[in-house]
Short mmCIF file of C-alpha atoms and ligand atoms in Angstrom, two decimals:
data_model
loop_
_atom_site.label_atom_id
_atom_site.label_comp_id
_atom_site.label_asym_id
_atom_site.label_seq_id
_atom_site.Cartn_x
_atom_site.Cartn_y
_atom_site.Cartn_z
CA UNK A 1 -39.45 -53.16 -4.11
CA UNK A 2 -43.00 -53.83 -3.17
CA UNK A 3 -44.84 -53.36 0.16
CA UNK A 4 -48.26 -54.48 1.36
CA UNK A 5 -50.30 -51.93 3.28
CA UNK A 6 -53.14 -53.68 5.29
CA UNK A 7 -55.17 -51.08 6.78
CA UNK A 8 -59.26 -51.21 7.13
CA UNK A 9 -59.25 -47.49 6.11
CA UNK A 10 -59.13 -46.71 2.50
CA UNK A 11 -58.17 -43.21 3.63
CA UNK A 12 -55.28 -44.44 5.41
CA UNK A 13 -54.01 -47.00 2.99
CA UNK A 14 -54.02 -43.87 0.43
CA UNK A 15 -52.15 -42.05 2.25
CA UNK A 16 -49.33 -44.72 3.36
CA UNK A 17 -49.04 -45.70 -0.37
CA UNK A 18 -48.59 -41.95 -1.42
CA UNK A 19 -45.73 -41.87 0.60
CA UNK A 20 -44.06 -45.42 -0.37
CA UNK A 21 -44.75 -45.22 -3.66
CA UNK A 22 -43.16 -41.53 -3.90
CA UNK A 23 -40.10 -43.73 -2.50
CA UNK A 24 -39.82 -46.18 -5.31
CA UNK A 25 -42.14 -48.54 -4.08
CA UNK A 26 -45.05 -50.86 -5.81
CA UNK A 27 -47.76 -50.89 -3.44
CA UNK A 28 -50.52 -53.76 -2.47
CA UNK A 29 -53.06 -53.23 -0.30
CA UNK A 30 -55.28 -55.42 1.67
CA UNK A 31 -58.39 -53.91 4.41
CA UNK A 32 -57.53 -56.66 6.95
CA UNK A 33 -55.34 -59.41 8.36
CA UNK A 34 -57.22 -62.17 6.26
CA UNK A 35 -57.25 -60.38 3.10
CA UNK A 36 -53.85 -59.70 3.65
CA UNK A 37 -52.98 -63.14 3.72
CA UNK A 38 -54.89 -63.83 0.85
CA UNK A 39 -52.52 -61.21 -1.18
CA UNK A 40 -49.68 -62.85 0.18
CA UNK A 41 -50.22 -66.06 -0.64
CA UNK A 42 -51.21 -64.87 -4.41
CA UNK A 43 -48.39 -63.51 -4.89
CA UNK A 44 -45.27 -64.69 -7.02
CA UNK A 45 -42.94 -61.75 -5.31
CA UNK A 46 -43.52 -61.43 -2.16
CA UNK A 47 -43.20 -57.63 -0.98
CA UNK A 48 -40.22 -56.81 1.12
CA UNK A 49 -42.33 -54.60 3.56
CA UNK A 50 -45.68 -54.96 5.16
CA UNK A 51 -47.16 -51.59 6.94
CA UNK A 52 -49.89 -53.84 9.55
CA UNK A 53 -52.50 -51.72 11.34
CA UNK A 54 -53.36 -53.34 14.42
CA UNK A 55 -57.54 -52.53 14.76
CA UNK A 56 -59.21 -54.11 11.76
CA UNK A 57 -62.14 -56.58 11.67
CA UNK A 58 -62.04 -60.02 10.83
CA UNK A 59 -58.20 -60.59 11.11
CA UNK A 60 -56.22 -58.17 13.03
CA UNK A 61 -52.91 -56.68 12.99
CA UNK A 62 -51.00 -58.95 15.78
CA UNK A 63 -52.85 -61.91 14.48
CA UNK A 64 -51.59 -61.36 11.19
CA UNK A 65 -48.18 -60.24 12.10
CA UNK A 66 -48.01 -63.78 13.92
CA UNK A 67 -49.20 -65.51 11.20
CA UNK A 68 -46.87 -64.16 9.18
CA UNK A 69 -43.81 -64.91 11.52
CA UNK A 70 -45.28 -68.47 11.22
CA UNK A 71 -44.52 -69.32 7.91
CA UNK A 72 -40.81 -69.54 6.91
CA UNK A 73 -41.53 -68.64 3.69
CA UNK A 74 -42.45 -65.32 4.60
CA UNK A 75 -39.22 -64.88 6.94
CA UNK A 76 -37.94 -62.29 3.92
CA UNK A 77 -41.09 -59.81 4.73
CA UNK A 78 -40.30 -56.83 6.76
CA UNK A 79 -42.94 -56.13 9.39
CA UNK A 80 -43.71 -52.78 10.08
CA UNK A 81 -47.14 -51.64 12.54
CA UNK A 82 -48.08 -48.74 11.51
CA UNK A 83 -51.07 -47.39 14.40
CA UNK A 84 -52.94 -45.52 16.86
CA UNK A 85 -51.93 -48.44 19.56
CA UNK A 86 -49.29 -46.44 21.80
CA UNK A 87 -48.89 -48.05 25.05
CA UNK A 88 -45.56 -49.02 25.91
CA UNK A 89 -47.00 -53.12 26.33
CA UNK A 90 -48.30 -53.13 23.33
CA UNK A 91 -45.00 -52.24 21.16
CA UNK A 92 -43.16 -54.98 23.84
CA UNK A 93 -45.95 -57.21 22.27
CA UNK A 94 -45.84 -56.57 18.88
CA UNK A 95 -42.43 -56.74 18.77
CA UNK A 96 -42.33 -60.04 20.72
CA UNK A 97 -44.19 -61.17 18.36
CA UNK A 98 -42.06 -60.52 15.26
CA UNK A 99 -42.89 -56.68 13.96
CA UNK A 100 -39.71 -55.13 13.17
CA UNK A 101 -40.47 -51.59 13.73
CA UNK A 102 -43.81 -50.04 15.05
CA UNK A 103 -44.66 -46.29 13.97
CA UNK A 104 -47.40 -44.61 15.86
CA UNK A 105 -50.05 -42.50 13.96
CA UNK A 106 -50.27 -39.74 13.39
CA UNK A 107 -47.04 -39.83 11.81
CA UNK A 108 -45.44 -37.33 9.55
CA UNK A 109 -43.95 -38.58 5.49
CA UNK A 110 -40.86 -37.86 7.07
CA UNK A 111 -40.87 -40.07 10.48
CA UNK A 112 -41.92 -43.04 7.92
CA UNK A 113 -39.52 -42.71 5.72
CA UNK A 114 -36.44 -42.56 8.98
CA UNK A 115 -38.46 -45.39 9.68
CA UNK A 116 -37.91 -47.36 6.73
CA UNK A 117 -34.04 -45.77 6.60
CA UNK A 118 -33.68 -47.26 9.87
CA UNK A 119 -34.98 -50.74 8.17
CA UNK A 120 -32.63 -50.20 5.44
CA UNK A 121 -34.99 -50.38 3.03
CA UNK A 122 -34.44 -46.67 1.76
CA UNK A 123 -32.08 -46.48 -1.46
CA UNK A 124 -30.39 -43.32 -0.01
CA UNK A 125 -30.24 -42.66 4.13
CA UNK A 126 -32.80 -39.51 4.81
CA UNK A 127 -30.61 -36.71 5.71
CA UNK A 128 -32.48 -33.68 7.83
CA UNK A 129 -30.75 -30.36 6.41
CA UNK A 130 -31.74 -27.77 9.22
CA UNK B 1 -46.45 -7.97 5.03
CA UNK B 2 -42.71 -7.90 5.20
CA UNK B 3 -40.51 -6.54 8.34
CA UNK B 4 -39.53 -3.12 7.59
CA UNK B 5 -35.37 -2.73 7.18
CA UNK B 6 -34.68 -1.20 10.45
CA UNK B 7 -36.45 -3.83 12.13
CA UNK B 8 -34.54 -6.39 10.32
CA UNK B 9 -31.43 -4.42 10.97
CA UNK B 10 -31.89 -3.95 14.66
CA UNK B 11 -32.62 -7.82 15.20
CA UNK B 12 -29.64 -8.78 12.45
CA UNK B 13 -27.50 -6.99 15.46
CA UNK B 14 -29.15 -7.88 18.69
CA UNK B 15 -28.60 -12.10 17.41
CA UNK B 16 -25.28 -11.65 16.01
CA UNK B 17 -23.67 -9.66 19.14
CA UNK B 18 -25.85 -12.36 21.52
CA UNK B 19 -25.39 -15.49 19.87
CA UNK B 20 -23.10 -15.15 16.51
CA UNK B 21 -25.45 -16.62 14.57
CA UNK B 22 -25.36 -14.49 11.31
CA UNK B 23 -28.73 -13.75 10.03
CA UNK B 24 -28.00 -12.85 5.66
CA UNK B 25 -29.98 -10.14 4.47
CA UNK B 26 -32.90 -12.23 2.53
CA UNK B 27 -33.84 -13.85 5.87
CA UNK B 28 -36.66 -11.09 6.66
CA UNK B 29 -38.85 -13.53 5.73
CA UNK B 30 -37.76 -16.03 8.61
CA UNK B 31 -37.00 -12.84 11.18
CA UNK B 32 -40.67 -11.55 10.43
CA UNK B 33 -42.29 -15.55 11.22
CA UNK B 34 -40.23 -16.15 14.32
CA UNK B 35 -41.11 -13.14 15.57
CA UNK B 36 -45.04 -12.72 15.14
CA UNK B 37 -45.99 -15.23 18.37
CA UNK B 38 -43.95 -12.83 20.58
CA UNK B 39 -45.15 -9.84 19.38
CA UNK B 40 -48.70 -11.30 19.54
CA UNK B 41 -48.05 -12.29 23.02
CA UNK B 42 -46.14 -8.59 23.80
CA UNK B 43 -49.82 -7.62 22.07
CA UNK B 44 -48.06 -5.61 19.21
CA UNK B 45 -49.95 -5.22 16.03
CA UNK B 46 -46.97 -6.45 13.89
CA UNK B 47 -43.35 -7.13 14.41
CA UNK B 48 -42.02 -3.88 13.36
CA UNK B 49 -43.97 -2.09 16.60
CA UNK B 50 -42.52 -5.02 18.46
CA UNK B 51 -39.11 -4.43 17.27
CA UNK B 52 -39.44 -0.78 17.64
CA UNK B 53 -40.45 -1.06 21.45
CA UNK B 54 -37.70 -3.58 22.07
CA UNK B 55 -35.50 -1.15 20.56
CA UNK B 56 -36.03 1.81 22.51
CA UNK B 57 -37.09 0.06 26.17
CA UNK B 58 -34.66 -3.01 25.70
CA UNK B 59 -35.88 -5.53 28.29
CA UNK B 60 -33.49 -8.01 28.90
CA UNK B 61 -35.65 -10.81 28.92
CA UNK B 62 -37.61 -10.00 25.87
CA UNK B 63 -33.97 -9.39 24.19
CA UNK B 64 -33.47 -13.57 25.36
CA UNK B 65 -36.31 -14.64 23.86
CA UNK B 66 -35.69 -12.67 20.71
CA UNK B 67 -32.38 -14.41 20.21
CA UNK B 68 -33.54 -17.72 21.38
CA UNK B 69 -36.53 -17.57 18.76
CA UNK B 70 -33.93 -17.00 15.89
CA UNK B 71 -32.10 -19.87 16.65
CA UNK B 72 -32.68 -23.33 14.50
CA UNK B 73 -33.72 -26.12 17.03
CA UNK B 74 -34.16 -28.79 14.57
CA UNK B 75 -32.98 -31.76 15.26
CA UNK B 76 -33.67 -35.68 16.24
CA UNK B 77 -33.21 -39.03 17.71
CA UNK B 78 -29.71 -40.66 16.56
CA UNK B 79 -29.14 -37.65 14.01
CA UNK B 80 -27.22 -38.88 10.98
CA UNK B 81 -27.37 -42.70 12.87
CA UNK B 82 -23.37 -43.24 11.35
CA UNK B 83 -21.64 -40.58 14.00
CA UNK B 84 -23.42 -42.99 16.89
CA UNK B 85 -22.38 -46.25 15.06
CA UNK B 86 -18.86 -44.94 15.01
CA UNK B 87 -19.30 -44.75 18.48
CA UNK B 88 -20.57 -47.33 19.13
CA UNK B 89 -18.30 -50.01 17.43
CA UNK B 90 -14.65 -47.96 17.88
CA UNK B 91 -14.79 -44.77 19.76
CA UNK B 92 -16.20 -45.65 22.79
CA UNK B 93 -14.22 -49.70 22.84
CA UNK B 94 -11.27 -47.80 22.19
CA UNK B 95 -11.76 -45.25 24.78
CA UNK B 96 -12.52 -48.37 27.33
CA UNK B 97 -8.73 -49.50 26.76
CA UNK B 98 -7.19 -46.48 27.60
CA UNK B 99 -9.26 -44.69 30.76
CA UNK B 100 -8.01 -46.46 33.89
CA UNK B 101 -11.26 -44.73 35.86
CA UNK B 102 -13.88 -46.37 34.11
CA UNK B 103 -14.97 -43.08 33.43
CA UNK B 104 -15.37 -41.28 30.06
CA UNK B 105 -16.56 -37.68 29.27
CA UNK B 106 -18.67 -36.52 26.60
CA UNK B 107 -19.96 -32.69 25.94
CA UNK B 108 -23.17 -32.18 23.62
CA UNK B 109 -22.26 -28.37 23.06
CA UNK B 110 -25.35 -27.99 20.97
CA UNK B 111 -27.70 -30.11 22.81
CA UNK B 112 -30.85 -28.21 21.57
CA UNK B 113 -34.09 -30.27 22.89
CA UNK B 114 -31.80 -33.41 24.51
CA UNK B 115 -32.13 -36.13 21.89
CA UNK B 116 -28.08 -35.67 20.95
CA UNK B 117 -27.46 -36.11 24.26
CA UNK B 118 -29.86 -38.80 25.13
CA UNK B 119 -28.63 -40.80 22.30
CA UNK B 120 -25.29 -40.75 22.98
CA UNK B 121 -26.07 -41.91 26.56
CA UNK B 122 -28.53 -44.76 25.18
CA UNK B 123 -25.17 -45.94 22.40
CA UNK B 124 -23.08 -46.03 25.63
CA UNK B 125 -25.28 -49.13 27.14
CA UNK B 126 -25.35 -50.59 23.80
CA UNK B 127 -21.75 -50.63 23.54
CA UNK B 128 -20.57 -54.04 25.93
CA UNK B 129 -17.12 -52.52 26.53
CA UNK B 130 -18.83 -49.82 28.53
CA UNK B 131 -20.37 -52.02 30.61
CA UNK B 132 -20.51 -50.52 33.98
CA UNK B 133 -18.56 -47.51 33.16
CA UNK B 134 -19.86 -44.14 34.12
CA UNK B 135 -20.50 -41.60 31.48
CA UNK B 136 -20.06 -38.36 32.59
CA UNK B 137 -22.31 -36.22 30.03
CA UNK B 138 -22.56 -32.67 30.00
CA UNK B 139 -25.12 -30.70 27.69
CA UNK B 140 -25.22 -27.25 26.75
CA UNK B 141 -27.20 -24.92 24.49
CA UNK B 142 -28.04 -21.64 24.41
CA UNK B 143 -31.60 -21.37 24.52
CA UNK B 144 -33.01 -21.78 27.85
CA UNK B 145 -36.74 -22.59 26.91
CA UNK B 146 -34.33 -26.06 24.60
CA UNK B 147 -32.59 -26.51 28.07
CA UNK B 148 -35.83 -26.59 30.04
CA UNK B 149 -37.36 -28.75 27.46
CA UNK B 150 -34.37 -31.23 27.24
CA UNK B 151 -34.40 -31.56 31.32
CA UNK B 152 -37.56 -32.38 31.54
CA UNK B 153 -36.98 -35.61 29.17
CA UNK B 154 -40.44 -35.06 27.82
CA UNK B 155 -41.45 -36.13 24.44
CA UNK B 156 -44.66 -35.80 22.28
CA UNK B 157 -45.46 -38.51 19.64
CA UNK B 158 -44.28 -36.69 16.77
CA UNK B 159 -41.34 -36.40 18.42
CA UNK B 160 -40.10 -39.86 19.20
CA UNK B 161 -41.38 -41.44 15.70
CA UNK B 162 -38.51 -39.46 14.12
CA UNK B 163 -35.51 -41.91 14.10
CA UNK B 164 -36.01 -44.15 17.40
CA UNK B 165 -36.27 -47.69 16.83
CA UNK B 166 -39.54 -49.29 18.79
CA UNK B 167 -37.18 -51.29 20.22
CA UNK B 168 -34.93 -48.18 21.89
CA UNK B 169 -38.41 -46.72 22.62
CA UNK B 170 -39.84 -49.54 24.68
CA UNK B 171 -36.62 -49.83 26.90
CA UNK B 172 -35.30 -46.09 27.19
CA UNK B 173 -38.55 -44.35 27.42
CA UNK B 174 -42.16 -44.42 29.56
CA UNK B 175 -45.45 -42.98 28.60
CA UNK B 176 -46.19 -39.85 30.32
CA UNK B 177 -49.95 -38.72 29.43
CA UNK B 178 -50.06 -37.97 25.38
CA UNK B 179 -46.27 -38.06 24.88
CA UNK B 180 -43.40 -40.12 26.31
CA UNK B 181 -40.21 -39.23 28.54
CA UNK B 182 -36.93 -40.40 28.61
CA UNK B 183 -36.07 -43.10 31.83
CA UNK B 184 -34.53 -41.62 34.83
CA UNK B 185 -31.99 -44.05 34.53
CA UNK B 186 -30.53 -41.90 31.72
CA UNK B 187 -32.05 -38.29 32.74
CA UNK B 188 -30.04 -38.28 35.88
CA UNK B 189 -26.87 -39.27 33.78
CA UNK B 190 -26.90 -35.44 31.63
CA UNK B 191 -26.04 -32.47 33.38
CA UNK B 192 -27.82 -29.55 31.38
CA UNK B 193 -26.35 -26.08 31.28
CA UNK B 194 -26.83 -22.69 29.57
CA UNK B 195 -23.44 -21.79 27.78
CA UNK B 196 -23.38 -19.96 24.39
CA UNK B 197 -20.31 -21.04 22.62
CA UNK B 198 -19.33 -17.62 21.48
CA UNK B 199 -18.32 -16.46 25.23
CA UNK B 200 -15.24 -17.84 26.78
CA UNK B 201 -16.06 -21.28 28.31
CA UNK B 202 -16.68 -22.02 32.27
CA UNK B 203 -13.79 -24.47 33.90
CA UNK B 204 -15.25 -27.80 32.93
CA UNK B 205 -12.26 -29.88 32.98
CA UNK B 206 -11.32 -31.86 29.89
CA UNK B 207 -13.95 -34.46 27.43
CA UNK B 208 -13.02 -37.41 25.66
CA UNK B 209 -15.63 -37.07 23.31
CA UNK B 210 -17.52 -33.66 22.10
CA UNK B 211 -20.36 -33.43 19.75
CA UNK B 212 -20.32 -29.89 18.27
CA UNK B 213 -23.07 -30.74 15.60
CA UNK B 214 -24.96 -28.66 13.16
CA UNK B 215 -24.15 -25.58 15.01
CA UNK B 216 -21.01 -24.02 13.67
CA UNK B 217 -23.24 -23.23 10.41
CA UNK B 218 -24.89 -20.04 11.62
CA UNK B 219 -22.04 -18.41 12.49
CA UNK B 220 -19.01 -16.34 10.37
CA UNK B 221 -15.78 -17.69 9.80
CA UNK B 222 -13.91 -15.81 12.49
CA UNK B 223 -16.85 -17.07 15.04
CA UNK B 224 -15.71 -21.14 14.08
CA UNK B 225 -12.56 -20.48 14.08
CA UNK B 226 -12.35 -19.26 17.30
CA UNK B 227 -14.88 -21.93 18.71
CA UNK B 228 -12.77 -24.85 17.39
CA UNK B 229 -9.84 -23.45 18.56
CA UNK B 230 -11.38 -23.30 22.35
CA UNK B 231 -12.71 -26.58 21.98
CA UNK B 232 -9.14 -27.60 21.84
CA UNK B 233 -8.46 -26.03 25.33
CA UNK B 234 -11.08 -28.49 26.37
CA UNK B 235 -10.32 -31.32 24.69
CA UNK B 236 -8.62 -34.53 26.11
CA UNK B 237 -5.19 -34.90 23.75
CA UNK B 238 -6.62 -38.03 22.19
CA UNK B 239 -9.98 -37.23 22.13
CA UNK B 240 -12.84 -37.12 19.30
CA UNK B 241 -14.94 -34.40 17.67
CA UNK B 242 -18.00 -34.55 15.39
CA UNK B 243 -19.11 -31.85 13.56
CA UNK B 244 -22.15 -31.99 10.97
CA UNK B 245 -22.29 -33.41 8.18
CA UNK B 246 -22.51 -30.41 6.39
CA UNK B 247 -19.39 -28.76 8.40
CA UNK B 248 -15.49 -29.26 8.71
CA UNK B 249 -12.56 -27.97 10.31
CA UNK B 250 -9.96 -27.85 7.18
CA UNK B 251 -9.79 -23.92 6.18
CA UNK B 252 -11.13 -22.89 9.20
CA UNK B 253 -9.05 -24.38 12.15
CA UNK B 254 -6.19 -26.74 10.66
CA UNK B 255 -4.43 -28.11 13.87
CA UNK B 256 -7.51 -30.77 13.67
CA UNK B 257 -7.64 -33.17 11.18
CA UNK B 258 -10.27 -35.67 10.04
CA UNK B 259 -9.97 -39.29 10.62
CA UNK B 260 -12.38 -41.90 9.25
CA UNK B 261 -14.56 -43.61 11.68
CA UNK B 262 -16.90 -45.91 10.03
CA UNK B 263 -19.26 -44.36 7.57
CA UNK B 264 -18.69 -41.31 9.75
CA UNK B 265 -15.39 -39.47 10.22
CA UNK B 266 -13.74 -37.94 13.35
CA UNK B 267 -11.99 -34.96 13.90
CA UNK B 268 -9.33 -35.13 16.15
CA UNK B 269 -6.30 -32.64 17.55
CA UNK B 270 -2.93 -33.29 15.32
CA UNK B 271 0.23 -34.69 16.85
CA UNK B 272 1.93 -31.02 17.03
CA UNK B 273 -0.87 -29.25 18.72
CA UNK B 274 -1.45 -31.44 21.17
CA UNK B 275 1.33 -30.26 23.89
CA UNK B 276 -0.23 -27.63 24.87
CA UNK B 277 -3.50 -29.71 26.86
CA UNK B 278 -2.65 -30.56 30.70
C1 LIG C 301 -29.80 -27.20 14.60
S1 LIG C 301 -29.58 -27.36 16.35
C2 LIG C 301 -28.46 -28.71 16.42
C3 LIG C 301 -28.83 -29.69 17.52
C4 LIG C 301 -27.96 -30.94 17.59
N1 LIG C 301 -26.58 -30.62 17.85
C5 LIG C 301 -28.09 -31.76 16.32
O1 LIG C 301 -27.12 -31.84 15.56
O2 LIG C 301 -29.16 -32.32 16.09
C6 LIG C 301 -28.57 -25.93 16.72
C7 LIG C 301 -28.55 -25.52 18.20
O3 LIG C 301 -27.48 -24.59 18.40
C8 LIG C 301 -27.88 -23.69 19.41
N2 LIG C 301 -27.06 -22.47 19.32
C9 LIG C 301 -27.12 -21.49 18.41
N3 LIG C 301 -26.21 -20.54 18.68
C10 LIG C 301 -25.56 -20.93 19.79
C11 LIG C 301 -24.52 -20.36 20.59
N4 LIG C 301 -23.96 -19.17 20.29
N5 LIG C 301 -24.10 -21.04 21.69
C12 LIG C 301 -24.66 -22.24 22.00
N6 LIG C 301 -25.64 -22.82 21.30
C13 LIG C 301 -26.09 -22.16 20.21
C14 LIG C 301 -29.36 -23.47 19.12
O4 LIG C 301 -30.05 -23.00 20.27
C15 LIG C 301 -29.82 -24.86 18.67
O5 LIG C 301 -30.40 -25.57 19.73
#
């Protein structure tokens, strides 16, 4: 499986793809909306999952995420926000606009990856042995 | 800088007389960690003058907090998700057929910070067939400082990004300053109470449903035994238990037996022993 991380911070993107990739996944990265779209439309796979930040120049996350939503072709993507953004309105928004899930940095390997489980895009369900 | 063995001995006691939970020599380690903040606070040099002090002047609240620091909180939103599914798409429809009183009740006996509770509560709106029934929800723990946590509803970040769907998050919860707490629309619905499951249990009527989840782990065989067996007592004849997923009740308690429920399975109180509930 293959997921596109669009983040403006390298930092950030690093760390994101550290955790996917240690779950089986191919990473592509783009540093904002535009580029992102760019990647997309280069590509012969698409990626299953997209990890959008929301702040980034040129193109940002909600733009993109309704850009996305616009395209059928893209309907098999899995949209994911992945940000500082943390009012309750703007999850109602990004949601309304087609996100699937919206995780809230900081965020722990571990809340990404229930994330994902709760996407069902996790080979095995995460279990939390206390 | 390891806990000394008396230490370790004393506090092995003191958690298995006040809460059962059976602490295997090896776990110094963990003792020694759980401990430092307190001792710190008590402004002890290290745990062992801490335990020592504890030993000899016994202070009944420091003794609380001792035990309540040993016990495993862990837990989170939804735990396992397939117990609530099970819930959702056959326990709680088939429960709506057969309670005249549009009522059902449920007991979290391990509630630890709320979100077992809370969960339950939000799979009851999502499940039609309980639409505008009452769920009576009761929620117990032993640790105080988990009970005063759970009633307050109050969240951090870290907290609610571990297994909530935005979605659930947007309609069960409001932002309250860096965190988030739960609705009053679902607070008001638990009823929080101290109660350590090794003691004999306060009159609380009968439940349809009980969720006695990764719990029964810490203690000795003897200890589960005697828990299921008083969950029974408790128990509405045709009603459902969860357990863990690491925990069962075959070897230990045999009048229940496990019943598939989804992806999940059930435990519920066999045919024979069921006479014996009013
Ligand atoms: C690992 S948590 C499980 C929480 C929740 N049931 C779940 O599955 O996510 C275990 C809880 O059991 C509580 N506990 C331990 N010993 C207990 C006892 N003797 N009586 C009641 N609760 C106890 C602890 O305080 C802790 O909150």
């Amino acid at each position: 499986m293959r997921v596109l991380i669009v983040d403006d911070s390298r930092a950030m993107r690093r760390i994101i793809g550290r955790i996917l990739s240690d779950a089986g996944f191919e990473v592509l990265e783009a540093g904002d909306g535009q580029e992102a779209i760019d990647v997309l439309e280069a590509q012969v796979e698409l990626p299953t999952l997209a990890c959008v930040d929301w702040n980034m120049p040129v193109m940002d996350g909600l733009a993109f995420v309704t850009e996305v939503r616009r395209r059928p072709e893209w309907r098999v993507i899995t949209l994911m926000m992945v940000t500082t953004e943390s009012e309750s309105d703007r999850i109602v928004r990004a949601l309304a606009a087609g996100a699937h899930e919206y995780l809230i940095k900081p965020f722990t390997a571990d809340a990404m990856l229930e994330k994902l489980d709760l996407l069902g895009l996790l080979p095995m369900p995460v279990g939390d042995p206390s | 800088m390891t806990i000394s063995p008396d230490a370790f001995t004393f506090v092995r006691e003191l958690v298995r007389a006040e809460s059962a939970i059976v602490l295997e020599p090896g776990k110094e380690y963990l003792v020694e960690s759980r401990l430092v903040p307190l001792a710190r606070t008590a402004g002890h040099p290290d745990v062992d003058a801490f335990v020592r002090e504890l030993s000899t002047r016994r202070n009944p609240a420091t003794l609380r907090l001792v035990v309540e620091a040993l016990t495993t909180n862990e837990t989170s939103w939804f735990r396992d998700s397939d117990p609530f599914t099970a819930l959702r798409q056959s326990i709680f429809p088939t429960l709506a057929k057969t309670r005249p009183h549009r009522q059902i009740r449920v007991w979290a006996a391990a509630c630890s910070s709320g979100q077992e509770p809370y969960s339950i509560l939000m799979t009851a709106q999502d499940t039609p067939e309980l639409a505008g029934w009452k769920v009576d929800m009761l929620a117990t723990d032993l640790s105080q400082e988990m009970l005063d946590r759970a009633r307050s509803g109050q969240y951090s970040q870290l907290e609610v990004n571990r297994g909530l769907p935005a979605t659930t998050l947007v309609r069960h919860f409001e932002r309250s300053g860096l965190g988030w707490r739960i609705s009053p629309a679902l607070s008001s619905q638990v009823q929080f109470r101290q109660l350590n499951l090794m003691r004999p249990f306060p009159p609380m009527g009968t439940f349809d449903v009980v969720f006695l989840r990764n719990v029964l782990i810490y203690f000795d065989l003897a200890t589960k035994r005697d828990i299921l067996r008083r969950v029974r007592q408790v128990m509405a004849p045709d009603g459902h238990l969860f357990l863990g997923a690491a925990e069962m009740t075959m070897g230990v308690d045999d009048a229940w037996e496990r019943v598939p429920a989804g992806r999940s399975s059930v435990y519920r109180i066999r045919e024979e022993h069921r006479s014996c509930v009013s």
